[in-house]
Amino acid sequence: MESSWLLPCYLITLICLQLPVHMSGDSKFHLVPLGGTAELLCPVSLWPTVVLTEVRWLRSPPPPGSSLAVHLFRNGKDQADDQMPEYKGRTTLVRDPKEGSVTLKIRHVRLEDRGLYLCQVQIENLNREDTVTLQVAAPSAKRLSSSEVALSVIIPVLSLIFMVGIGFIWKQRRSKEKLLYEHVMEVENLLSDHSKEKGRLHRGLKKLRNELKLKRSAANSGWRRARLHFVAVTLDPDTAHPKLILSEDRRSVKLGDRRQPVPDNPQRFDFVVSVLGSEYFTAGCHYWEVHVGDKTKWILGVCSESVSRKGKVTASPANGHWLLRQNRGTEYEALTSPQTFFRLKESPCCVGVFLDYEAGVISFYNVTDKSHIFTFTHTFSGPLRPFFEPCLHDEGKNTAPLIICSELQESEKSPKAKGHANGDVKVDPSLLPPQAPATFLLTDTSLLWASELGPALQGLKAPSF
């Protein structure tokens, strides 16, 4: 409908544009409508085919203090640098060699363009000049003409069409306002539903937090339960990579600088710098602790006796590996498939590993702050063995050894020893890294109470808080 009333407007506009504009017949006087194109013929008589050295069009008189031209043609080229700024891009010089005429065209004529123009022509050493007047016909300055009479009839018709168009637009706007109101109401309903959903989410989040709190408590209790099954683990030198250096008591391992002359037996790792524990587990619960100190990288856990020892090994539960790795700082990953990445609030100086063969659980604990780190669940078959890898030197920052604790270690964070009373136990000082405290104390034995919350740990991952 909108195009039906716009079409007459377009037709009437085209008719108006076709109305003639009456011009004066005097070659020195030109009347041009506002916004039209003026064609100023230079009054200087020229011989046909004559070569012009320079043609300069000036305002007469020229603006005070200005030496710029309306248009300058010199040596066969227009000179835009010497042109008045208000005429830039609006002038063109047209020469008809056959007629011997020079015409200046001024496009988009303004009221300021009206006045006297001086045409100066130079032919070698001969100079000639003459003037021409430009008048601009503004709507208020026109005399009543046949075109204006026609407009006096057309304007009322246009006004009527305009009013009809305004009515149509108003109707369209009312329709859009109604549609907008409906959209606003729809958005308000969605926001109301969102608020209700937000409330449900908050309640769900509160419930999850309470469950997490219970799981943390269960994990802490599970660690105390796990420590009841402490075993003294040692290293198996027949499985150690040739670059690994084991202590005489087989409780400490670190990476050396060169391969050692050891037999290349089928049990020995020849690519990954790993070593297995001497113990085989086929049933029951077993717990051991490993002092990692300030190492930047390490891998600990449990693996199947049947894992591949030769070449590059992809560690995953499907291949018989249940391992935890420290990457850097507080970043850790469980070698699941794909890996499970997480961060710990505090990096452990001592890590506890717990195996419940029948329950199919392998859990890791931060002995430093008595927190649960990660739990694998699996149905085991065949012998399982402890796994240790001190990892590469990390530009000298990871040269410290992994030390298997011969007894349960103190979990408190205080660096001061408390003596050996009340059943405190001590670690062999030769197993400790340089500058580490020589004595670790056992927590209050009253905390070592049996708990049946172990199954709650299955599938529980380390919380980040």
Coordinates of C-alpha atoms in Angstrom, one line a residue:
M1 CA 0.0 0.0 0.0
E2 CA 2.9 2.3 0.7
S3 CA 4.2 2.1 -2.9
S4 CA 0.6 2.9 -4.2
W5 CA 0.6 6.5 -2.8
L6 CA 4.4 7.1 -3.4
L7 CA 4.1 6.5 -7.2
P8 CA 2.1 9.7 -7.9
C9 CA 4.6 11.7 -6.0
Y10 CA 7.4 10.3 -8.1
L11 CA 5.5 11.1 -11.3
I12 CA 4.7 14.7 -10.3
T13 CA 8.3 15.3 -9.3
L14 CA 9.5 14.1 -12.7
I15 CA 7.0 16.4 -14.4
C16 CA 8.3 19.4 -12.4
L17 CA 11.9 18.5 -13.3
Q18 CA 11.0 18.7 -17.0
L19 CA 9.6 22.2 -16.8
P20 CA 11.7 24.7 -18.9
V21 CA 14.0 27.3 -17.4
H22 CA 14.0 30.6 -19.3
M23 CA 17.5 32.0 -19.8
S24 CA 18.7 35.3 -21.2
G25 CA 19.9 35.3 -24.8
D26 CA 22.8 37.7 -24.0
S27 CA 26.1 35.9 -24.2
K28 CA 27.5 38.1 -21.4
F29 CA 24.6 37.4 -19.0
H30 CA 23.7 34.0 -17.8
L31 CA 20.7 33.1 -15.5
V32 CA 21.1 29.7 -13.9
P33 CA 18.7 28.0 -11.4
L34 CA 20.0 27.3 -7.9
G35 CA 21.8 24.0 -7.9
G36 CA 22.0 23.8 -11.7
T37 CA 25.0 24.0 -14.0
A38 CA 26.3 27.3 -15.3
E39 CA 28.0 27.5 -18.7
L40 CA 29.9 30.8 -19.0
L41 CA 31.1 31.4 -22.6
C42 CA 34.3 33.5 -22.6
P43 CA 33.4 36.7 -24.6
V44 CA 36.9 37.0 -26.0
S45 CA 36.9 36.2 -29.8
L46 CA 39.4 33.5 -30.7
W47 CA 40.6 32.1 -34.0
P48 CA 39.8 28.4 -34.6
T49 CA 42.7 26.0 -33.9
V50 CA 44.7 28.6 -32.1
V51 CA 46.9 27.2 -29.3
L52 CA 46.1 28.8 -26.0
T53 CA 49.0 29.4 -23.6
E54 CA 46.8 30.2 -20.6
V55 CA 43.1 30.6 -19.8
R56 CA 42.3 32.2 -16.4
W57 CA 38.8 32.7 -15.0
L58 CA 38.6 35.1 -12.0
R59 CA 35.9 36.7 -9.9
S60 CA 35.6 40.4 -10.6
P61 CA 36.7 42.1 -8.5
P62 CA 38.9 39.4 -6.9
P63 CA 38.5 38.7 -3.2
P64 CA 40.8 40.9 -1.0
G65 CA 44.2 39.4 -0.5
S66 CA 43.5 36.4 -2.8
S67 CA 45.4 35.5 -6.0
L68 CA 43.6 32.3 -6.6
A69 CA 41.4 31.8 -9.7
V70 CA 38.0 30.2 -10.2
H71 CA 39.6 28.0 -12.8
L72 CA 43.2 28.0 -14.3
F73 CA 44.3 26.3 -17.5
R74 CA 48.0 26.6 -18.3
N75 CA 50.3 24.7 -20.7
G76 CA 47.5 22.3 -21.7
K77 CA 46.5 21.3 -18.1
D78 CA 44.1 22.4 -15.4
Q79 CA 46.0 23.8 -12.4
A80 CA 44.1 22.8 -9.3
D81 CA 46.6 24.1 -6.9
D82 CA 45.8 27.7 -7.8
Q83 CA 42.0 27.3 -7.6
M84 CA 39.8 28.9 -5.0
P85 CA 38.7 26.3 -2.4
E86 CA 35.0 27.0 -2.9
Y87 CA 35.2 26.0 -6.6
K88 CA 37.3 22.9 -6.2
G89 CA 35.7 19.9 -7.9
R90 CA 32.8 22.0 -9.4
T91 CA 34.5 23.5 -12.5
T92 CA 35.4 22.3 -15.9
L93 CA 36.9 24.1 -18.9
V94 CA 35.5 23.1 -22.3
R95 CA 37.1 24.4 -25.6
D96 CA 35.7 24.0 -29.1
P97 CA 38.6 24.4 -31.5
K98 CA 36.4 24.5 -34.5
E99 CA 34.3 27.4 -33.2
G100 CA 37.2 29.0 -31.4
S101 CA 35.3 29.2 -28.1
V102 CA 36.2 28.6 -24.4
T103 CA 33.4 27.8 -21.9
L104 CA 33.6 27.5 -18.1
K105 CA 31.2 25.0 -16.6
I106 CA 30.2 25.5 -12.9
R107 CA 28.2 22.6 -11.4
H108 CA 25.9 22.8 -8.3
V109 CA 25.6 26.6 -8.6
R110 CA 25.2 28.4 -5.2
L111 CA 23.8 31.8 -4.4
E112 CA 27.4 32.9 -3.6
D113 CA 28.5 32.1 -7.2
R114 CA 26.4 35.0 -8.7
G115 CA 28.3 38.1 -9.8
L116 CA 30.8 39.2 -12.4
Y117 CA 33.5 36.8 -13.8
L118 CA 36.6 37.9 -15.7
C119 CA 37.9 35.7 -18.5
Q120 CA 41.6 36.2 -19.4
V121 CA 43.1 34.5 -22.4
Q122 CA 46.9 34.4 -23.3
I123 CA 48.1 33.4 -26.7
E124 CA 51.9 33.4 -26.6
N125 CA 52.6 37.0 -25.7
L126 CA 49.2 38.3 -26.5
N127 CA 46.7 38.9 -23.6
R128 CA 43.0 39.5 -24.0
E129 CA 40.2 39.6 -21.4
D130 CA 36.4 40.3 -21.0
T131 CA 33.7 39.8 -18.4
V132 CA 30.5 37.9 -18.1
T133 CA 27.7 38.1 -15.5
L134 CA 26.2 35.1 -13.7
Q135 CA 22.8 35.4 -12.0
V136 CA 21.3 32.6 -9.8
A137 CA 17.6 32.2 -9.8
A138 CA 16.5 31.4 -6.3
P139 CA 12.8 30.2 -5.7
S140 CA 12.0 33.5 -3.9
A141 CA 13.5 35.6 -6.7
K142 CA 11.5 34.0 -9.6
R143 CA 8.8 35.8 -11.4
L144 CA 5.4 34.1 -11.8
S145 CA 5.7 31.8 -14.8
S146 CA 3.7 29.1 -16.5
S147 CA 5.7 26.5 -14.4
E148 CA 4.8 28.3 -11.2
V149 CA 1.2 28.3 -12.3
A150 CA 1.4 24.6 -12.8
L151 CA 3.0 24.2 -9.4
S152 CA 0.1 26.1 -7.8
V153 CA -2.2 23.4 -9.0
I154 CA 0.1 20.5 -8.3
I155 CA 1.0 21.5 -4.7
P156 CA -2.5 21.0 -3.3
V157 CA -2.7 17.6 -4.9
L158 CA 0.7 16.8 -3.4
S159 CA -0.5 18.0 0.0
L160 CA -3.5 15.7 -0.2
I161 CA -1.3 12.8 -1.1
F162 CA 1.1 13.7 1.7
M163 CA -1.8 13.8 4.3
V164 CA -2.9 10.3 3.1
G165 CA 0.6 9.1 3.4
I166 CA 0.9 10.5 6.9
G167 CA -2.3 8.7 7.9
F168 CA -1.0 5.5 6.4
I169 CA 2.3 5.9 8.3
W170 CA 0.5 6.6 11.6
K171 CA -1.6 3.5 11.1
Q172 CA 1.5 1.4 10.4
R173 CA 3.2 2.9 13.5
R174 CA 0.2 2.0 15.7
S175 CA 0.4 -1.6 14.4
K176 CA 4.1 -1.7 15.2
E177 CA 3.5 -0.3 18.7
K178 CA 1.0 -3.0 19.3
L179 CA 3.4 -5.7 18.1
L180 CA 6.1 -4.2 20.2
Y181 CA 3.9 -4.3 23.3
E182 CA 3.2 -7.9 22.7
H183 CA 6.9 -8.6 22.5
V184 CA 7.5 -6.7 25.7
M185 CA 4.9 -8.8 27.5
E186 CA 6.5 -11.9 26.1
V187 CA 9.9 -10.8 27.4
E188 CA 8.5 -10.0 30.8
N189 CA 6.9 -13.5 30.9
L190 CA 10.3 -15.0 29.9
L191 CA 12.1 -13.0 32.7
S192 CA 9.5 -14.2 35.2
D193 CA 10.1 -17.8 34.1
H194 CA 13.9 -17.1 34.3
S195 CA 13.6 -15.8 37.8
K196 CA 11.8 -18.9 38.9
E197 CA 14.4 -21.1 37.1
K198 CA 17.1 -19.0 38.8
G199 CA 15.6 -19.7 42.2
R200 CA 15.5 -23.5 41.4
L201 CA 19.2 -23.3 40.3
H202 CA 20.2 -21.5 43.5
R203 CA 18.5 -24.2 45.5
G204 CA 20.1 -26.9 43.4
L205 CA 23.5 -25.2 43.9
K206 CA 23.0 -25.0 47.6
K207 CA 22.2 -28.7 47.6
L208 CA 25.3 -29.6 45.6
R209 CA 27.5 -27.5 48.0
N210 CA 26.1 -29.5 50.9
E211 CA 26.8 -32.7 49.1
L212 CA 30.3 -31.5 48.3
K213 CA 30.8 -30.7 52.0
L214 CA 29.7 -34.2 52.9
K215 CA 32.0 -35.7 50.3
R216 CA 34.9 -33.7 51.6
S217 CA 34.2 -35.0 55.1
A218 CA 33.9 -38.5 53.7
A219 CA 37.2 -38.1 51.8
N220 CA 38.9 -36.9 55.0
S221 CA 37.5 -39.9 56.9
G222 CA 38.6 -42.1 54.0
W223 CA 42.1 -40.9 54.4
R224 CA 42.2 -41.8 58.1
R225 CA 40.7 -45.2 57.2
A226 CA 43.3 -45.7 54.4
R227 CA 46.2 -45.0 56.9
L228 CA 45.1 -48.0 58.9
H229 CA 46.4 -50.2 56.0
F230 CA 49.9 -48.8 55.8
V231 CA 52.5 -51.0 54.1
A232 CA 56.3 -50.6 53.7
V233 CA 56.9 -50.4 50.0
T234 CA 60.3 -50.8 48.3
L235 CA 61.6 -50.4 44.8
D236 CA 62.3 -53.2 42.3
P237 CA 65.7 -52.5 40.7
D238 CA 65.1 -55.0 37.9
T239 CA 62.3 -52.8 36.6
A240 CA 64.1 -49.4 36.9
H241 CA 65.0 -47.4 33.7
P242 CA 68.9 -47.4 33.2
K243 CA 69.1 -43.7 34.0
L244 CA 67.3 -44.0 37.4
I245 CA 69.5 -44.1 40.6
L246 CA 68.0 -46.1 43.5
S247 CA 69.2 -45.8 47.1
E248 CA 70.7 -48.9 48.9
D249 CA 67.5 -49.4 51.0
R250 CA 65.4 -49.2 47.8
R251 CA 63.2 -46.4 49.1
S252 CA 64.6 -43.4 47.1
V253 CA 64.8 -42.9 43.4
K254 CA 66.1 -40.0 41.3
L255 CA 67.0 -39.4 37.6
G256 CA 70.7 -39.6 36.8
D257 CA 72.7 -37.9 34.0
R258 CA 73.7 -41.0 32.1
R259 CA 72.5 -44.6 31.5
Q260 CA 74.0 -47.2 33.9
P261 CA 75.3 -50.6 32.8
V262 CA 72.4 -52.7 33.9
P263 CA 71.0 -55.9 32.3
D264 CA 68.4 -55.3 29.6
N265 CA 65.8 -57.8 31.1
P266 CA 62.2 -58.0 29.9
Q267 CA 60.9 -56.4 33.1
R268 CA 63.0 -53.2 32.7
F269 CA 61.6 -49.9 31.4
D270 CA 63.8 -48.7 28.5
F271 CA 61.9 -45.5 27.4
V272 CA 59.9 -44.0 30.2
V273 CA 62.1 -43.2 33.2
S274 CA 59.9 -45.3 35.6
V275 CA 60.3 -48.0 38.3
L276 CA 57.9 -50.4 40.0
G277 CA 57.5 -51.4 43.6
S278 CA 58.7 -54.8 44.6
E279 CA 55.3 -55.7 46.1
Y280 CA 52.5 -57.5 44.2
F281 CA 48.9 -56.8 45.3
T282 CA 46.2 -59.3 44.4
A283 CA 43.7 -58.7 47.3
G284 CA 43.1 -56.5 50.3
C285 CA 43.7 -52.9 51.2
H286 CA 47.2 -51.3 51.0
Y287 CA 48.4 -47.7 51.7
W288 CA 51.8 -46.1 51.2
E289 CA 53.1 -42.5 51.3
V290 CA 55.7 -40.9 49.1
H291 CA 57.6 -37.7 50.0
V292 CA 57.7 -35.5 46.8
G293 CA 59.0 -32.3 48.6
D294 CA 59.3 -29.3 46.3
K295 CA 59.6 -31.3 43.0
T296 CA 58.0 -29.6 40.0
K297 CA 57.0 -32.8 38.2
W298 CA 56.3 -36.4 39.2
I299 CA 54.1 -39.4 38.5
L300 CA 52.8 -41.8 41.1
G301 CA 50.1 -44.5 41.3
V302 CA 49.5 -48.2 40.6
C303 CA 49.9 -50.2 37.4
S304 CA 49.2 -53.8 36.3
E305 CA 52.0 -56.2 36.4
S306 CA 51.4 -56.9 32.7
V307 CA 52.0 -53.3 31.4
S308 CA 54.4 -52.8 28.5
R309 CA 58.0 -52.0 29.6
K310 CA 59.5 -51.4 26.2
G311 CA 59.2 -48.3 24.0
K312 CA 56.8 -45.4 24.4
V313 CA 53.9 -46.3 26.7
T314 CA 50.5 -44.5 26.7
A315 CA 49.4 -44.4 30.3
S316 CA 45.7 -44.9 30.8
P317 CA 43.3 -47.2 32.8
A318 CA 42.6 -49.1 29.6
N319 CA 46.3 -50.0 29.4
G320 CA 46.6 -50.9 33.1
H321 CA 47.7 -47.5 34.5
W322 CA 46.0 -45.6 37.3
L323 CA 48.4 -42.6 37.7
L324 CA 48.4 -39.1 39.1
R325 CA 50.8 -36.5 37.6
Q326 CA 52.0 -33.0 38.7
N327 CA 52.6 -30.7 35.8
R328 CA 53.8 -27.5 37.3
G329 CA 53.0 -25.4 40.4
T330 CA 49.5 -26.3 41.6
E331 CA 48.4 -27.9 38.3
Y332 CA 47.7 -31.7 38.3
E333 CA 46.1 -34.3 36.0
A334 CA 44.8 -37.8 36.5
L335 CA 45.9 -39.9 33.5
T336 CA 42.4 -40.9 32.6
S337 CA 41.3 -41.1 28.9
P338 CA 41.1 -38.2 28.2
Q339 CA 43.1 -36.7 31.0
T340 CA 41.4 -35.0 33.9
F341 CA 43.0 -31.6 34.8
F342 CA 42.5 -29.8 38.1
R343 CA 44.3 -27.5 40.5
L344 CA 44.9 -27.9 44.2
K345 CA 44.7 -25.3 46.9
E346 CA 48.0 -26.4 48.3
S347 CA 50.7 -28.5 46.6
P348 CA 51.5 -31.7 48.7
C349 CA 54.9 -32.3 50.1
C350 CA 53.8 -35.9 50.8
V351 CA 51.3 -38.0 48.7
G352 CA 49.4 -41.0 50.0
V353 CA 48.3 -43.8 47.7
F354 CA 45.5 -46.2 48.8
L355 CA 44.5 -49.4 47.0
D356 CA 41.3 -51.4 47.9
Y357 CA 41.6 -54.3 45.5
E358 CA 38.1 -55.9 46.1
A359 CA 36.3 -52.5 46.1
G360 CA 38.1 -51.5 42.8
V361 CA 39.4 -48.2 44.3
I362 CA 42.7 -46.3 43.9
S363 CA 42.7 -43.0 45.8
F364 CA 45.3 -40.3 46.2
Y365 CA 45.6 -38.0 49.2
N366 CA 47.5 -34.8 50.1
V367 CA 49.1 -35.7 53.4
T368 CA 50.2 -32.1 53.8
D369 CA 46.7 -30.8 54.4
K370 CA 44.9 -34.2 54.9
S371 CA 42.7 -33.6 51.7
H372 CA 41.5 -36.0 49.0
I373 CA 43.0 -35.5 45.6
F374 CA 41.5 -38.0 43.1
T375 CA 40.0 -41.5 43.0
F376 CA 40.0 -44.1 40.2
T377 CA 37.4 -46.9 40.2
H378 CA 38.0 -50.1 38.2
T379 CA 37.4 -53.8 38.4
F380 CA 40.9 -55.3 38.9
S381 CA 42.2 -58.6 37.7
G382 CA 45.8 -59.9 38.1
P383 CA 48.6 -58.5 40.2
L384 CA 49.0 -54.8 40.8
R385 CA 52.3 -52.9 41.6
P386 CA 53.2 -49.5 42.9
F387 CA 54.4 -47.1 40.2
F388 CA 57.0 -44.3 40.5
E389 CA 58.5 -41.8 38.0
P390 CA 60.6 -38.8 39.2
C391 CA 60.4 -37.2 35.7
L392 CA 63.0 -35.1 33.9
H393 CA 65.2 -32.5 35.6
D394 CA 63.1 -29.5 34.3
E395 CA 66.1 -27.2 33.9
G396 CA 67.6 -28.2 37.3
K397 CA 64.4 -27.5 39.2
N398 CA 63.3 -31.2 39.5
T399 CA 66.5 -33.0 40.6
A400 CA 65.2 -34.1 44.0
P401 CA 64.4 -37.8 44.5
L402 CA 61.1 -39.5 45.3
I403 CA 61.3 -41.0 48.8
I404 CA 59.0 -43.8 49.9
C405 CA 58.2 -43.3 53.6
S406 CA 59.1 -46.2 55.8
E407 CA 56.5 -45.1 58.4
L408 CA 53.4 -42.9 58.5
Q409 CA 54.2 -39.2 58.2
E410 CA 53.0 -36.2 60.2
S411 CA 50.3 -34.3 58.3
E412 CA 50.5 -31.0 60.3
K413 CA 51.9 -28.0 58.4
S414 CA 54.2 -26.8 61.3
P415 CA 57.9 -27.1 60.3
K416 CA 58.9 -27.7 64.0
A417 CA 59.4 -31.2 65.3
K418 CA 57.5 -32.2 68.5
G419 CA 59.7 -35.0 69.9
H420 CA 59.0 -38.7 70.0
A421 CA 56.6 -39.0 72.9
N422 CA 53.1 -40.6 72.7
G423 CA 54.0 -43.1 70.0
D424 CA 55.6 -40.5 67.5
V425 CA 57.6 -42.2 64.7
K426 CA 60.7 -41.1 62.9
V427 CA 61.9 -41.4 59.3
D428 CA 65.5 -42.4 58.4
P429 CA 67.3 -39.0 57.8
S430 CA 69.2 -40.5 54.8
L431 CA 65.8 -40.7 52.9
L432 CA 65.1 -37.0 53.2
P433 CA 66.1 -34.4 50.6
P434 CA 68.5 -31.6 51.6
Q435 CA 67.2 -29.0 54.0
A436 CA 64.1 -31.1 54.8
P437 CA 63.2 -31.7 58.5
A438 CA 64.5 -35.0 59.8
T439 CA 61.5 -35.9 61.9
F440 CA 57.9 -36.4 60.9
L441 CA 55.3 -36.8 63.7
L442 CA 52.2 -39.0 63.6
T443 CA 48.9 -37.3 64.3
D444 CA 46.9 -38.1 67.4
T445 CA 46.2 -41.8 67.3
S446 CA 42.6 -41.1 68.4
L447 CA 41.9 -39.9 64.9
L448 CA 42.7 -43.3 63.4
W449 CA 39.3 -44.7 63.8
A450 CA 37.8 -47.1 61.3
S451 CA 35.2 -45.8 58.9
E452 CA 32.9 -47.4 56.4
L453 CA 32.7 -44.2 54.2
G454 CA 35.3 -45.6 51.7
P455 CA 32.7 -46.4 49.0
A456 CA 31.6 -42.8 49.0
L457 CA 35.0 -41.9 47.5
Q458 CA 34.5 -43.9 44.4
G459 CA 34.5 -41.6 41.3
L460 CA 35.1 -38.5 43.6
K461 CA 37.4 -36.0 41.9
A462 CA 39.5 -33.3 43.6
P463 CA 37.5 -30.2 44.5
S464 CA 38.9 -26.9 43.6
F465 CA 38.6 -24.4 46.4

